[in-house]
PDB file of C-alpha atoms and ligand atoms in Angstrom:
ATOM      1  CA  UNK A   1     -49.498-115.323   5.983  1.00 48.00           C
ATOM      2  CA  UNK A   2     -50.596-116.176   2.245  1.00 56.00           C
ATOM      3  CA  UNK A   3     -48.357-118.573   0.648  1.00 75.00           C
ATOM      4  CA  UNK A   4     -46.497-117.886  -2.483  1.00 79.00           C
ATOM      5  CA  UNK A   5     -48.447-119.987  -4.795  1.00 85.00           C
ATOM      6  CA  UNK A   6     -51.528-118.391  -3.303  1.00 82.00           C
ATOM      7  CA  UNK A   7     -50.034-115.155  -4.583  1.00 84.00           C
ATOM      8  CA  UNK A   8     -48.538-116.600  -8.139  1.00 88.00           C
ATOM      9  CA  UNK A   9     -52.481-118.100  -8.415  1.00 90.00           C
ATOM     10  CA  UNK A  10     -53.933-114.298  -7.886  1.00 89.00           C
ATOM     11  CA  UNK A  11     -51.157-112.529 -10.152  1.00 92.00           C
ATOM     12  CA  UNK A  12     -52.303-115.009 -12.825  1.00 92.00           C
ATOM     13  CA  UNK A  13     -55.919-114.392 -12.459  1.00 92.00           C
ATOM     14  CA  UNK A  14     -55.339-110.948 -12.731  1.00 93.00           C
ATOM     15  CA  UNK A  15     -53.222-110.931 -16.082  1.00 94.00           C
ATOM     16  CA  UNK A  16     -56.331-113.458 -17.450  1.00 93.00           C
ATOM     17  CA  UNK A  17     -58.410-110.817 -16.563  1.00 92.00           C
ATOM     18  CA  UNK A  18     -56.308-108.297 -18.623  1.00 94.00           C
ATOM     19  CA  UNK A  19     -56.059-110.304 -21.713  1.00 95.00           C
ATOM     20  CA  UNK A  20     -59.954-110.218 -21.449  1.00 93.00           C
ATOM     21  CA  UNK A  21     -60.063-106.696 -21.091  1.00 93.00           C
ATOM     22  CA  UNK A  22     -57.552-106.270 -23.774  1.00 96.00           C
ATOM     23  CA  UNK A  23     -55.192-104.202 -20.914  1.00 95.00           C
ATOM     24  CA  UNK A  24     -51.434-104.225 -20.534  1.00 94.00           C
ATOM     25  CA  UNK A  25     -49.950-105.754 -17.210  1.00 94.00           C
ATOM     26  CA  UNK A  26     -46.842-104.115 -17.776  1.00 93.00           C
ATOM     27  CA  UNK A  27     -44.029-105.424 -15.759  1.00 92.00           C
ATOM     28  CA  UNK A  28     -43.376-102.214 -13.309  1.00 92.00           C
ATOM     29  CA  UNK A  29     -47.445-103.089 -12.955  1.00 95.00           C
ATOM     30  CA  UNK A  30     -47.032-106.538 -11.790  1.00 95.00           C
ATOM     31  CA  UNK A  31     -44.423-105.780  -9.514  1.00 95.00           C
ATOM     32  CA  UNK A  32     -46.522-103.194  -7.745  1.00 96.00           C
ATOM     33  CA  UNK A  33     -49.214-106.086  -7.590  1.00 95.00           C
ATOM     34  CA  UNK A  34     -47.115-108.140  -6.292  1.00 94.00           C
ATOM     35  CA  UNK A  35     -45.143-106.442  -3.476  1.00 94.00           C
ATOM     36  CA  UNK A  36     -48.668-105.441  -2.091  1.00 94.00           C
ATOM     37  CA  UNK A  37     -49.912-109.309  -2.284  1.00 91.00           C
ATOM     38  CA  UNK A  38     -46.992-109.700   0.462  1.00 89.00           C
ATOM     39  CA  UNK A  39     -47.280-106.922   2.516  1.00 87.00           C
ATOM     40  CA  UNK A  40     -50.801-107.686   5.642  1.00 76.00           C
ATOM     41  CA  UNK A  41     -51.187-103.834   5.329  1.00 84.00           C
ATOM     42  CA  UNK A  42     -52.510-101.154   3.454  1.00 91.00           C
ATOM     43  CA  UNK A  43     -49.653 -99.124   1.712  1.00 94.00           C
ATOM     44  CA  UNK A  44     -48.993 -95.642   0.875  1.00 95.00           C
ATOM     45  CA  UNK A  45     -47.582 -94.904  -2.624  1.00 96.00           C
ATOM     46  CA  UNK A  46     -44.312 -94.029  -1.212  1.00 95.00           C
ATOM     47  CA  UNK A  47     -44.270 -97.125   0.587  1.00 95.00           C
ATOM     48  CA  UNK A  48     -44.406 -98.767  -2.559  1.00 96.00           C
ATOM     49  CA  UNK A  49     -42.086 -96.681  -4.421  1.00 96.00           C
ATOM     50  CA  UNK A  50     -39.612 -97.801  -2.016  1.00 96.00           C
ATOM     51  CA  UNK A  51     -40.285-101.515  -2.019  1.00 95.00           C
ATOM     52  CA  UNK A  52     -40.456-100.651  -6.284  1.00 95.00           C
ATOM     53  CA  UNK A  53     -37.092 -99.055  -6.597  1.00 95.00           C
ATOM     54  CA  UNK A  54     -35.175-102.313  -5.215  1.00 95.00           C
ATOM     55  CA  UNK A  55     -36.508-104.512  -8.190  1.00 93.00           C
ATOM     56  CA  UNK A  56     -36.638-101.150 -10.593  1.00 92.00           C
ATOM     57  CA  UNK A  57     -33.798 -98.959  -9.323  1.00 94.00           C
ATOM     58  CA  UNK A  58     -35.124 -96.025 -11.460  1.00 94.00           C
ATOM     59  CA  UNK A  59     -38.633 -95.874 -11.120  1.00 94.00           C
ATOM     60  CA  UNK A  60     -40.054 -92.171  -9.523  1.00 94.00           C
ATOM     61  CA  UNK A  61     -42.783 -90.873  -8.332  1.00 95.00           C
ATOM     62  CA  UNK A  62     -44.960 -91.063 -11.607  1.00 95.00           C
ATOM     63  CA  UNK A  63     -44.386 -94.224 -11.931  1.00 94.00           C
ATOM     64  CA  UNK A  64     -45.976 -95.193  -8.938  1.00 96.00           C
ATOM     65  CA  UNK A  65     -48.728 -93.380  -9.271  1.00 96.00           C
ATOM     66  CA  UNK A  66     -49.220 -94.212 -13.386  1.00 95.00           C
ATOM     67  CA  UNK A  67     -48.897 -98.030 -12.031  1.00 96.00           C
ATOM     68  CA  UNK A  68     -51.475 -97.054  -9.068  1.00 97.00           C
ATOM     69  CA  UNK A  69     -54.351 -95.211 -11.392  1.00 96.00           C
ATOM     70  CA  UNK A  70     -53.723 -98.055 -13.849  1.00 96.00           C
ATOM     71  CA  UNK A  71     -54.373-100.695 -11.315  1.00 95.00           C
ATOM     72  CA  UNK A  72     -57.628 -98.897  -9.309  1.00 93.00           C
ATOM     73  CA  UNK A  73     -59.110 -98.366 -12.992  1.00 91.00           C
ATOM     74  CA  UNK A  74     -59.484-101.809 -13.517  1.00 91.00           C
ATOM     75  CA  UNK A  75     -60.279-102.715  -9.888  1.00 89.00           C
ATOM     76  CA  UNK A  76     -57.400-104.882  -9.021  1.00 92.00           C
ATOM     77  CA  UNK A  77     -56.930-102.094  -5.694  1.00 94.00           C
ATOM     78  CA  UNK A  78     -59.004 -99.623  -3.440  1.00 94.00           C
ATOM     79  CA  UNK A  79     -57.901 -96.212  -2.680  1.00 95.00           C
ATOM     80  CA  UNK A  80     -58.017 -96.060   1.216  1.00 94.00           C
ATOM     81  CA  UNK A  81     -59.478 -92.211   1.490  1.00 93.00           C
ATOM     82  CA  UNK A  82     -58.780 -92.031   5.041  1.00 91.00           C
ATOM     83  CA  UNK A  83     -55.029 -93.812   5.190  1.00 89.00           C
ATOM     84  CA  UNK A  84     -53.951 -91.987   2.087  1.00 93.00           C
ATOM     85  CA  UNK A  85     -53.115 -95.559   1.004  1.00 94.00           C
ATOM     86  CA  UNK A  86     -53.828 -99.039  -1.366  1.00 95.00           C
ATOM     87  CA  UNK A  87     -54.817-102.512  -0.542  1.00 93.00           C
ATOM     88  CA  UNK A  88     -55.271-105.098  -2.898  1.00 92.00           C
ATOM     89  CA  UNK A  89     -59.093-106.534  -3.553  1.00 91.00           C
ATOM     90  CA  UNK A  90     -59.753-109.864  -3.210  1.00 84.00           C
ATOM     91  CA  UNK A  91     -63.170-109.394  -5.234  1.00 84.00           C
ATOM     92  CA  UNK A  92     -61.354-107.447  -8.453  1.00 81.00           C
ATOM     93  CA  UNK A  93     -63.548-110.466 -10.967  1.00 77.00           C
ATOM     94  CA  UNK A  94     -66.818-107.933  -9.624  1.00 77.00           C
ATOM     95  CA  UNK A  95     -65.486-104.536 -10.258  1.00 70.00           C
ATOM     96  CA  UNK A  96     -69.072-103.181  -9.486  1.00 77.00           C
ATOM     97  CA  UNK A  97     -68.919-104.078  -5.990  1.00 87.00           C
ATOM     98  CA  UNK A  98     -69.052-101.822  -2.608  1.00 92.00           C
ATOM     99  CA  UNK A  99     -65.959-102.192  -0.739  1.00 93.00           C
ATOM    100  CA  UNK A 100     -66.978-102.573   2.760  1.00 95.00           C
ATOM    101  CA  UNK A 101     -63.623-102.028   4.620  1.00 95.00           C
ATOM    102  CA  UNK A 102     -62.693-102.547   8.350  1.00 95.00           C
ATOM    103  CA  UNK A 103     -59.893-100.511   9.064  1.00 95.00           C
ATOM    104  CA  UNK A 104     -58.127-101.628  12.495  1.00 94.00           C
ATOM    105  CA  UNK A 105     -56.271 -98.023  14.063  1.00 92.00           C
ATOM    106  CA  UNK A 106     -54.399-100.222  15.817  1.00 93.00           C
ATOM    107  CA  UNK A 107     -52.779-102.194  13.833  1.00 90.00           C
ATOM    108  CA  UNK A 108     -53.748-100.701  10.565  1.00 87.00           C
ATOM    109  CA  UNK A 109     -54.633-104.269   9.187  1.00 89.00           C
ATOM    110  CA  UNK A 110     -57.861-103.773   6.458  1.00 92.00           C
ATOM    111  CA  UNK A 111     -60.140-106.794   6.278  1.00 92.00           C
ATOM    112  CA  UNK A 112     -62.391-105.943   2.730  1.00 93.00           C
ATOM    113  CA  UNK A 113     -65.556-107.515   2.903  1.00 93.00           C
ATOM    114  CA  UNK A 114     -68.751-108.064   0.420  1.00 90.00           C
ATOM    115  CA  UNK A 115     -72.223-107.966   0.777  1.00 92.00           C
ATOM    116  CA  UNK A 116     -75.324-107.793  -1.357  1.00 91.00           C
ATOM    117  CA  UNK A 117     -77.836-106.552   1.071  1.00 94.00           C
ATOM    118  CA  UNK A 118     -75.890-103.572   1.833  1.00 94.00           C
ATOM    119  CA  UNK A 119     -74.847-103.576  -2.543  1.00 93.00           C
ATOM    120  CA  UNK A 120     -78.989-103.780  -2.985  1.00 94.00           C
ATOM    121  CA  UNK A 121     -79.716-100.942  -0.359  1.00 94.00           C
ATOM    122  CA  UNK A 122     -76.936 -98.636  -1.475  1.00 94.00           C
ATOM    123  CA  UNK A 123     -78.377 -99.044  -5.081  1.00 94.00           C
ATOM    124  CA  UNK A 124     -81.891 -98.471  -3.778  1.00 96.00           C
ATOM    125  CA  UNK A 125     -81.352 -95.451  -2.152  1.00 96.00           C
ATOM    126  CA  UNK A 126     -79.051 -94.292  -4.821  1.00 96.00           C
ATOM    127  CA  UNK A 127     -82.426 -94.546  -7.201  1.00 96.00           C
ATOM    128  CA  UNK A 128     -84.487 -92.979  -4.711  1.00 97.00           C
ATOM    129  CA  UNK A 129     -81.661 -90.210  -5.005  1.00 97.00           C
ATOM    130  CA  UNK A 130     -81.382 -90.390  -9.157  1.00 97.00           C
ATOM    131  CA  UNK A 131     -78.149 -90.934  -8.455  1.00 96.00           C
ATOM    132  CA  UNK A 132     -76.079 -92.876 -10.256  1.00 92.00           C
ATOM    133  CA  UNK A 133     -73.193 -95.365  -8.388  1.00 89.00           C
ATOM    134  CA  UNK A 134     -69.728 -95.500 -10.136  1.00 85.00           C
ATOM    135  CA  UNK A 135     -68.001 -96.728  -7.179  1.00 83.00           C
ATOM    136  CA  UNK A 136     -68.222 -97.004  -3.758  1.00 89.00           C
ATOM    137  CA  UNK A 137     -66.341 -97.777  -0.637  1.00 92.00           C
ATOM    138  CA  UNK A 138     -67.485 -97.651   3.313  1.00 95.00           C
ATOM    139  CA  UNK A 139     -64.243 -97.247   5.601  1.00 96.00           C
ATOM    140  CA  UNK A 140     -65.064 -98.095   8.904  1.00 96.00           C
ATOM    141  CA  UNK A 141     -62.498 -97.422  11.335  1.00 96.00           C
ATOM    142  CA  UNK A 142     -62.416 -99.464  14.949  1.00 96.00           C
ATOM    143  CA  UNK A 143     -60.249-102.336  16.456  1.00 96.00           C
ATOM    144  CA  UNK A 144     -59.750-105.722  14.588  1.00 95.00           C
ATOM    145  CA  UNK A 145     -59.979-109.243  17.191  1.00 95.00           C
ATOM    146  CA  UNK A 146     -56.257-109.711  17.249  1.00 94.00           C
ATOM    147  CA  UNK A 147     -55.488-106.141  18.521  1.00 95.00           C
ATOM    148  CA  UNK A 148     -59.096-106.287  20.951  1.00 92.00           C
ATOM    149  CA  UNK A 149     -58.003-109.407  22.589  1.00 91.00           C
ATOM    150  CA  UNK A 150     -54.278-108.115  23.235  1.00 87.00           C
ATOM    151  CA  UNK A 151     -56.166-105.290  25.288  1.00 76.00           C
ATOM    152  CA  UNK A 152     -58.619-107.297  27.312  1.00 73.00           C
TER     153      UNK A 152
HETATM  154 ZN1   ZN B 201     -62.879-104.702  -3.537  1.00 72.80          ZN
HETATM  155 ZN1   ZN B 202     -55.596-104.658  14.767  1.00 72.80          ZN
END
């Protein structure tokens, strides 16, 4: 489990990031940041709404998702296509990087993980392609060690 200062450290970095950028971290923002920096899984936007509405009884629907679009456009979260839900990433100071995630089915735990061969190929082959990258993330679905080892 990540400690709170660990957390307080990452909220911090984050609103440093948005003075740079000349962005808002509104307080309904940070919140959202900071009930998904405590929860080990990926969340779905109700999820959070419901987690929201105890610190902000009257937040709704749009405000989860204004908060949500807010916080992928700068990179602070990924969109899990395949979960229909949000983790937080640990690499948001890069906002051009692919998002390699590992999604365990068992335990729905999401480890994201980085890595510039795979960033160089997908960019090669992109060219090849004239295509042209805004973002990118691999799901890959399977079984994390915790949840392999319980079945073995
Ligand atoms: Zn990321
Ligand atoms: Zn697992």
């Amino acid at each position: 489990m990540k400690s709170a200062q660990y957390n307080k450290k990452i909220i911090d970095d984050i609103e440093a990031v948005c003075k740079k950028r000349n962005v808002k971290l509104t307080n309904q923002r940070k919140i959202v940041l900071e009930i998904m920096l405590k929860s080990a899984t990926a969340m779905s936007a109700y999820d959070l709404l419901d987690l929201l509405k105890e610190q902000e009884p009257q937040a709704k629907p749009p405000t989860i998702y204004r908060a949500l679009e807010f916080l992928l456009e700068q990179g602070f979260i990924h969109k899990v296509e395949s979960s229909n839900s949000y983790i937080l990433c640990p690499h948001f100071s890069h906002p051009n990087h692919v998002s390699i995630l590992f999604i365990c089915d068992t335990c729905k735990q999401i480890l994201e993980k980085h890595n510039n061969e795979i960033e160089n190929h997908l960019e090669l082959l992109a060219k090849q392609n004239q295509f042209t990258i805004k973002h990118s993330i691999i799901e890959i679905h399977g079984t994390c060690a915790t949840c392999h080892n319980l079945n073995h």
